[in-house]
CSV table of C-alpha atoms in Angstrom, one decimal:
chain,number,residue,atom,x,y,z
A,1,UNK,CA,0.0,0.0,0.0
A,2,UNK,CA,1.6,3.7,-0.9
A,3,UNK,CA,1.0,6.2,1.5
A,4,UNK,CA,0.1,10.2,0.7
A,5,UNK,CA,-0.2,13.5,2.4
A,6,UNK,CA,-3.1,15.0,2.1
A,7,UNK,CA,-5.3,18.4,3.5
A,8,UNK,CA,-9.4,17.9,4.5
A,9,UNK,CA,-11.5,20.7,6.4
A,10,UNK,CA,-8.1,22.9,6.6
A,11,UNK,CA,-6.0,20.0,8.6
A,12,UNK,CA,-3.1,18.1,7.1
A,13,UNK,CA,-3.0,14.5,7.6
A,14,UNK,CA,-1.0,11.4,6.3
A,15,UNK,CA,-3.2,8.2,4.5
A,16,UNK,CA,-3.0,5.2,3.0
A,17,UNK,CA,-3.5,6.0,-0.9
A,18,UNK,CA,-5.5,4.5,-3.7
A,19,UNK,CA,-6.7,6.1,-6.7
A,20,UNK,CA,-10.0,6.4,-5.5
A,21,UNK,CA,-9.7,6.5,-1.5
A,22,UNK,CA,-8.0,7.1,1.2
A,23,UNK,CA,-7.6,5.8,4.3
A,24,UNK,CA,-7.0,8.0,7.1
A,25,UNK,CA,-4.1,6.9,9.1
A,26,UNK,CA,-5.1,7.7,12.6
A,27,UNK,CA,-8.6,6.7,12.0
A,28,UNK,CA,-7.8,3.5,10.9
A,29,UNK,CA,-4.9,2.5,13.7
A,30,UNK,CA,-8.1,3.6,16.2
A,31,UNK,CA,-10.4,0.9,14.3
A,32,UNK,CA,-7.5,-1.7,14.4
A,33,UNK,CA,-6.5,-1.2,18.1
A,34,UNK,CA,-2.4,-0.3,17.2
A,35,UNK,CA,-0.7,2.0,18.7
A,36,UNK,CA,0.7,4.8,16.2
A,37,UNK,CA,2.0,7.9,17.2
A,38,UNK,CA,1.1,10.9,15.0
A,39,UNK,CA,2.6,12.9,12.8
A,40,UNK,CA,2.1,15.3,9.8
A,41,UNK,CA,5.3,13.9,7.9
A,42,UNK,CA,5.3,10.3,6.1
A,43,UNK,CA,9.1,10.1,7.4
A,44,UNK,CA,8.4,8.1,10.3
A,45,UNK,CA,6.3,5.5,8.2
A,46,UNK,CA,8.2,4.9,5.8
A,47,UNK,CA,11.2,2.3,5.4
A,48,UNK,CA,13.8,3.5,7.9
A,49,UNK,CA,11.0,5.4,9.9
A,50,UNK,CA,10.9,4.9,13.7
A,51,UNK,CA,6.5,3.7,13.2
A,52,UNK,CA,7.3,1.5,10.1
A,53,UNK,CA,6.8,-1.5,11.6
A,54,UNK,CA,3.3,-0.6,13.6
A,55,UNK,CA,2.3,0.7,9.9
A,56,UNK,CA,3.2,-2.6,8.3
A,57,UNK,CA,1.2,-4.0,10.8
A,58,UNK,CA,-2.3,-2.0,10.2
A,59,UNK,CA,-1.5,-2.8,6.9
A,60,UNK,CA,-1.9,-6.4,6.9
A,61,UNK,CA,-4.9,-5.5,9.1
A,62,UNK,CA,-6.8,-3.3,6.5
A,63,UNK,CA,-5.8,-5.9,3.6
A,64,UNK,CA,-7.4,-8.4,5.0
A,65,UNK,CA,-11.0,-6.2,5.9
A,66,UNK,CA,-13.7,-7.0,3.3
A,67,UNK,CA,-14.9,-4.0,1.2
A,68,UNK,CA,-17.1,-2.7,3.6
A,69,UNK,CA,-15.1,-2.7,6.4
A,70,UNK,CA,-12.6,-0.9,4.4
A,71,UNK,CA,-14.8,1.9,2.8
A,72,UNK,CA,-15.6,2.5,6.3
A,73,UNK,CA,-12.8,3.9,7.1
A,74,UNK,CA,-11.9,5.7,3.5
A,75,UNK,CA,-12.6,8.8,2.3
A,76,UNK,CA,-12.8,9.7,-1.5
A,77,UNK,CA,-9.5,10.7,-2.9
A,78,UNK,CA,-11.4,13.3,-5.0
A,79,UNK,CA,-12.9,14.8,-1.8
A,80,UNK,CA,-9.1,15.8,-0.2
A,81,UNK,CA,-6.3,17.5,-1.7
A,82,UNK,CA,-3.4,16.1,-2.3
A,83,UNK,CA,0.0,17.4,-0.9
A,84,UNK,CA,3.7,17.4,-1.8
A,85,UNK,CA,4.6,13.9,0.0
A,86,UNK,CA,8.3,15.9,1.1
A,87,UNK,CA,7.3,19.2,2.1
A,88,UNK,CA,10.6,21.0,3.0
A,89,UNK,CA,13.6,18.2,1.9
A,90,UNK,CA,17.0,20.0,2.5
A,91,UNK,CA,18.3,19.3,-0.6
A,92,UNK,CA,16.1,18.0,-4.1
A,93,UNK,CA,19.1,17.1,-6.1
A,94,UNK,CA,17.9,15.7,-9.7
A,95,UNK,CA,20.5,13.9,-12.1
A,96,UNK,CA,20.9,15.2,-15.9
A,97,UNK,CA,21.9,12.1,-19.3
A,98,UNK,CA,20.9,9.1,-16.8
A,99,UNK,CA,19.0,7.3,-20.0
A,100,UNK,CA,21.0,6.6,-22.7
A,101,UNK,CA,18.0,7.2,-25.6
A,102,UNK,CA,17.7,10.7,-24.0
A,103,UNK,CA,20.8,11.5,-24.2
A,104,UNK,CA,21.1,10.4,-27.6
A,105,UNK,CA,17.8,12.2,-28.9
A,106,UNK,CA,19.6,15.2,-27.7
A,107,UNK,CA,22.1,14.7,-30.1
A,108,UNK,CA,24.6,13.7,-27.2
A,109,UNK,CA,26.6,10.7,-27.3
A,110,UNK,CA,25.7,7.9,-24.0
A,111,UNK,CA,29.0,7.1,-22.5
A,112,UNK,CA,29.8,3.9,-20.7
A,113,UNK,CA,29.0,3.9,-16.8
A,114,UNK,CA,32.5,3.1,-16.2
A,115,UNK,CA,33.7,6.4,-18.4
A,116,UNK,CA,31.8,9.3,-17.0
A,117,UNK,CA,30.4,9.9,-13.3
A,118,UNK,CA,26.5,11.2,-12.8
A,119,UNK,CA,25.8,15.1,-13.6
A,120,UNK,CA,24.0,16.2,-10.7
A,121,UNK,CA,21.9,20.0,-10.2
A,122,UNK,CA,19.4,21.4,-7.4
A,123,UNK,CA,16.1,23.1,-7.7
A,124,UNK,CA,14.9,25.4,-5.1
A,125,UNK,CA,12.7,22.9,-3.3
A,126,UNK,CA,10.3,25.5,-1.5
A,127,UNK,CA,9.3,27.2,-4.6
A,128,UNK,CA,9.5,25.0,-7.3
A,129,UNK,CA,7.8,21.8,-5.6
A,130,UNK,CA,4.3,21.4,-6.8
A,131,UNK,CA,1.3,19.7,-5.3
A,132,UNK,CA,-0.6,16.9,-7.2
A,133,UNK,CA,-3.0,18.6,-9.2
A,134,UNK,CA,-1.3,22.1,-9.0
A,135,UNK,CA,-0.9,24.1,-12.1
A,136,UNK,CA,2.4,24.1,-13.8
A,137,UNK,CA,2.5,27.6,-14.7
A,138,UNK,CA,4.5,29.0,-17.4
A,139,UNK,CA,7.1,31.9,-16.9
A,140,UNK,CA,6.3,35.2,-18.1
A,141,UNK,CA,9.7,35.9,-19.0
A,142,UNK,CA,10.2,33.0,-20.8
A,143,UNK,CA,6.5,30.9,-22.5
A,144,UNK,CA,7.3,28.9,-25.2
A,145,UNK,CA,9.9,26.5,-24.6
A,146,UNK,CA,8.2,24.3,-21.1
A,147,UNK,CA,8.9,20.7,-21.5
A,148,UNK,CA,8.4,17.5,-19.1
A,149,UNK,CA,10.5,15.4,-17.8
A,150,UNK,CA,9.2,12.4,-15.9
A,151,UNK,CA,11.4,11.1,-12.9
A,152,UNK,CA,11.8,8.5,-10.6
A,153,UNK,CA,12.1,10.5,-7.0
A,154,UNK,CA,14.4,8.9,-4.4
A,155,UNK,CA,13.4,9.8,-0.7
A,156,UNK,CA,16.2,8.7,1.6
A,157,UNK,CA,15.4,7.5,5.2
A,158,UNK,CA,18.5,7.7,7.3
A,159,UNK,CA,21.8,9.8,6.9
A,160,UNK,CA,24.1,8.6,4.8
A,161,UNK,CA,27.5,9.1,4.1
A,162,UNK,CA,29.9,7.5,2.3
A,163,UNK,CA,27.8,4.1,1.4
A,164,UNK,CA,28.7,1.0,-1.0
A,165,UNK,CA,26.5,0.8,-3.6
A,166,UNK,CA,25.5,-2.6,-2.5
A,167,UNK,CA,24.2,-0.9,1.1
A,168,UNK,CA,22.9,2.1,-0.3
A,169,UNK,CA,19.3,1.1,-0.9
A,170,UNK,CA,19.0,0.3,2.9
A,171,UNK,CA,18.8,4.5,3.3
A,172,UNK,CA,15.9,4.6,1.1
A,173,UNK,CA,12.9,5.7,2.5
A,174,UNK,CA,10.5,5.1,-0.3
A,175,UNK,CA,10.0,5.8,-4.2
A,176,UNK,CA,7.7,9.1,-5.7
A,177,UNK,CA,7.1,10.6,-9.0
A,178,UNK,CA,8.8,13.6,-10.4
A,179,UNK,CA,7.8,15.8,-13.1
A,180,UNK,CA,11.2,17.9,-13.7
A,181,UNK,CA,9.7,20.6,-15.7
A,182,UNK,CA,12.7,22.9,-17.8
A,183,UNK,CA,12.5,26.2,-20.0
A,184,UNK,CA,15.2,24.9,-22.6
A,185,UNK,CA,15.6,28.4,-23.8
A,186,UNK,CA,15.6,30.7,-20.9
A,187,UNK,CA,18.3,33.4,-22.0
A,188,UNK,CA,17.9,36.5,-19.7
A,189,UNK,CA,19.3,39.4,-21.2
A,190,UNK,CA,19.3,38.3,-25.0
A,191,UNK,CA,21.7,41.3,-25.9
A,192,UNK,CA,24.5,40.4,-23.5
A,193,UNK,CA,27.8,39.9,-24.0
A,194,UNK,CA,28.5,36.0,-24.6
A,195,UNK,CA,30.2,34.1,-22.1
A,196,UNK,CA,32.0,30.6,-21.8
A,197,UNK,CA,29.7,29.4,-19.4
A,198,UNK,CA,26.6,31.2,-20.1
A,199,UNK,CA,24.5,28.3,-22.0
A,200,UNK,CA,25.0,26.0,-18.9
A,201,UNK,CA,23.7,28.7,-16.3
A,202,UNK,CA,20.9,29.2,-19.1
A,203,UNK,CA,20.1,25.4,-18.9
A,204,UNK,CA,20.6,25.0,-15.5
A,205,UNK,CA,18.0,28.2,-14.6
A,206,UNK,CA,15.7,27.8,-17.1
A,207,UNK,CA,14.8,24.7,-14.4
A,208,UNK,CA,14.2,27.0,-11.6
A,209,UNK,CA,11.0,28.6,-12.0
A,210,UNK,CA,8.3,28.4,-9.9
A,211,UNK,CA,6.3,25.5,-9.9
A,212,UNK,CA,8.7,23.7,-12.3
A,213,UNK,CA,8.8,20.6,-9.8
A,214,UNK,CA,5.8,18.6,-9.2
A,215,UNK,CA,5.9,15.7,-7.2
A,216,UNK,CA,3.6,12.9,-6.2
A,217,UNK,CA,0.8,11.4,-5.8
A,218,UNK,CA,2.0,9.2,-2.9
A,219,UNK,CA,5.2,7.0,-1.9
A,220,UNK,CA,5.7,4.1,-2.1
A,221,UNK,CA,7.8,2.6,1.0
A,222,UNK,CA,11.1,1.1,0.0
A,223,UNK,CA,10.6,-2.6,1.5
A,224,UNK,CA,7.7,-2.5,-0.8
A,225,UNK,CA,10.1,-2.5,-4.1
A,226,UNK,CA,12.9,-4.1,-3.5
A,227,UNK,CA,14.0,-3.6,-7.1
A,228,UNK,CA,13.9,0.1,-8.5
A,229,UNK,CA,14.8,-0.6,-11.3
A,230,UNK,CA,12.0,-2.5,-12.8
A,231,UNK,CA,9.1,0.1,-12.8
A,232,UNK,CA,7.1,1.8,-15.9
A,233,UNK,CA,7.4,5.3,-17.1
A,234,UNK,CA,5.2,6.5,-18.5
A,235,UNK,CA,4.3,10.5,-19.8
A,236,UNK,CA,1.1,12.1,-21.2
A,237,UNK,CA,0.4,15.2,-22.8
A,238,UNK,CA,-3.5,16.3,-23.0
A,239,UNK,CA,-4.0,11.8,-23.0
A,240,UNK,CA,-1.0,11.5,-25.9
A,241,UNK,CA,1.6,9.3,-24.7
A,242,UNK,CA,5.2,11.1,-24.9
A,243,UNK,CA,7.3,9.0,-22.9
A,244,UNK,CA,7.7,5.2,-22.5
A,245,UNK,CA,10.4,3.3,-20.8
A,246,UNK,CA,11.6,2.2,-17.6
A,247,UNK,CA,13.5,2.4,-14.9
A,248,UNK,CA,15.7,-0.5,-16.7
A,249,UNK,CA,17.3,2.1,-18.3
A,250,UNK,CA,18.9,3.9,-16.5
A,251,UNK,CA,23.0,4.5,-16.9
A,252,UNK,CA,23.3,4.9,-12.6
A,253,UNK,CA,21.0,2.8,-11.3
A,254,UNK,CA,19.6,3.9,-7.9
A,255,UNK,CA,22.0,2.4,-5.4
A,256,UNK,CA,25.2,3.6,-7.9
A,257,UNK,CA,23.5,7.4,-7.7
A,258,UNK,CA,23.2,7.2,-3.7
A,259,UNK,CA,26.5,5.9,-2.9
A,260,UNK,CA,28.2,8.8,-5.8
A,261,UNK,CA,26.4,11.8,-3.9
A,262,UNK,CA,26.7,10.4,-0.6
A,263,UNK,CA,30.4,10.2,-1.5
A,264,UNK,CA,30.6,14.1,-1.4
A,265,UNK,CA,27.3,15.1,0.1
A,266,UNK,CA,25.8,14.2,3.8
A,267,UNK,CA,22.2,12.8,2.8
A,268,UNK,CA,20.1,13.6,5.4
A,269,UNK,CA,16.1,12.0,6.2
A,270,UNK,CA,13.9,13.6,3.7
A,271,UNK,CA,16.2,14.7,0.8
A,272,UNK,CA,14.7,13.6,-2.6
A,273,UNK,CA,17.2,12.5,-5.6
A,274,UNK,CA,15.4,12.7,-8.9
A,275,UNK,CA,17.2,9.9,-11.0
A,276,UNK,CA,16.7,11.7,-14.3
A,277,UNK,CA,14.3,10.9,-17.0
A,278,UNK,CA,14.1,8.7,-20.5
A,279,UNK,CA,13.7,9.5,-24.3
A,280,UNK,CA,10.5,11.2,-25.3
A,281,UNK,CA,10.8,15.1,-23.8
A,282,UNK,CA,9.3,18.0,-26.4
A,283,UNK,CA,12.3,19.6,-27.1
A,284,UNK,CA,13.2,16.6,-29.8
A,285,UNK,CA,10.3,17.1,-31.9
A,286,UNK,CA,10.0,21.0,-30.2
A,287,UNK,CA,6.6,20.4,-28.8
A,288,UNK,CA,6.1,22.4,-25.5
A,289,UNK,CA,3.6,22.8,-22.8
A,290,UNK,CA,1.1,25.9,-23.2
A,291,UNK,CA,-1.8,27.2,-21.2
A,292,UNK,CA,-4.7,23.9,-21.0
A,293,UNK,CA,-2.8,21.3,-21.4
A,294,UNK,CA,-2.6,18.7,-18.7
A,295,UNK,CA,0.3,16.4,-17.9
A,296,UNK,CA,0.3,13.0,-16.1
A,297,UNK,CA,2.8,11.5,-15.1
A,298,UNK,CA,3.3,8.0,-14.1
A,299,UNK,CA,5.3,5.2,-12.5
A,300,UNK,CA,4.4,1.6,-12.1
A,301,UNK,CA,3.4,0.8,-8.5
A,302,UNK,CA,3.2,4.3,-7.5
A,303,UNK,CA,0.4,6.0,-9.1
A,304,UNK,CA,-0.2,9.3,-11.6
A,305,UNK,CA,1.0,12.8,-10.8
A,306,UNK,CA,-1.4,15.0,-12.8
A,307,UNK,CA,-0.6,18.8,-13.3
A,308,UNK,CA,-2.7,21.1,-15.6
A,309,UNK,CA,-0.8,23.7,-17.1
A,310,UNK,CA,-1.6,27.6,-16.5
């Protein structure tokens, strides 16, 4: 079962999440008798979390209720809203060319793992973090180059520093959806004088704006999928489907990303790594998100993030 934040009546609460219902946490540990301290975060019910193991065990308690013990306790999904799952991480580090078709679609050339190391950037987490169902909204300054880019989002659990690859998925938390939205031609003042480095700082803020980071629906806890790298991606635009892989694909698998920015960097409980995204963005056939689309975004055993676009 994944897990969501959501808001009802003005109050912000954590649930068990389907696409239709969900289950209120502290409602449902009440009906099933287990003791569950409460909290606004998912952090402590996650894998790694100090309450993981009482919510593994109201889980096995509400799978085995019959349907109408169960939709006694739920509420309709449609009849909450939907929160960021990670509020306030410390760091959202996303990862640039970690699928070798989108690298090459770029016109780039996929090196070997054992040739290159993973490119990593940061967004500003406060202002560019999106809720489920949130509009994307497109940039004044700079309207006609928005693109999508679907992620897998990493949550980690525990601080980690300096882990093996082999250990490094023991500090996941749990798994999320990404949409790492990028103006691919932000260039503020056009007339300027040219600089060496200028087209990188254009790439790398033309991923800053507000609202150009949604993330959820839900999370799904890391003892749940014990193998990252077997889950679907896949993108729509306005119901056309954009981009279709998986997480197969990737150059730096999960565990290889966490133990190269744990090398350098102190993960701490709560920061989100966005593993980067596969073939199929609008800049290759330059096809951009305007005003009414929508986007949805999905993973395999994690659910659709759905933005419109404003």
């Amino acid at each position: 079962m994944r897990l969501c934040r959501y808001e009802q009546n003005g109050q912000t609460a954590v649930g068990f999440y389907t696409e239709t219902s969900v289950i209120p946490l502290v409602a449902a540990a009440q009906a099933a008798r287990v003791a569950l301290p409460e909290s606004n975060s998912l952090l402590p019910y996650l894998t790694c979390g100090e309450s993981r193991e009482a919510v593994a065990a109201l889980q096995s308690r509400i799978e085995n209720l019959d349907d109408a013990g169960r939709a006694e306790l739920s509420v309709p999904t449609d009849s909450v809203k939907l929160l960021v799952p990670i509020p306030d991480p410390t760091k959202l580090l996303l990862l640039a060319g970690n699928y070798t078709a989108h690298i090459e679609e770029g016109g780039g050339r996929a090196e070997e793992r054992a040739d290159t190391f993973p490119y990593v950037f940061m967004k500003p987490p406060l202002t560019t973090l999106t809720h489920p169902g949130d509009p994307i909204r497109v940039p004044a300054v700079s309207p006609d180059h928005v693109d999508w880019e679907l992620e897998l989002g990493v949550i980690i659990g525990r601080q980690c520093k300096g882990v093996s690859e082999a250990e490094a998925l023991d500090y996941v938390a749990g798994y999320t959806v990404v949409n790492d939205i990028s103006d691919r031609q932000f260039k503020p003042n056009p007339g300027r004088k040219q600089r060496e480095k200028d087209g990188f700082f254009d790439w790398l803020h033309g991923k800053w704006h507000d609202t150009f980071c949604p993330m959820g629906p839900c999370v799904l806890a890391a003892d749940e999928q014990p193998d990252p790298q077997t889950m679907k991606l896949t993108l729509r635009v306005n119901g056309d489907v954009k981009q279709d892989s998986s997480t197969s694909e990737m150059v730096f698998p999960v565990a290889a990303i966490v133990e190269f920015i744990s090398s350098y960097v102190t993960l701490e409980p709560g920061d989100i790594i966005s593993t980067g995204t596969p073939a199929g963005v609008g800049k290759t056939t330059g096809t951009f998100l305007h005003a009414g689309d929508t986007v949805d975004a999905e993973i395999g055993g994690i659910g659709v993030l759905h933005n419109p676009v404003e």
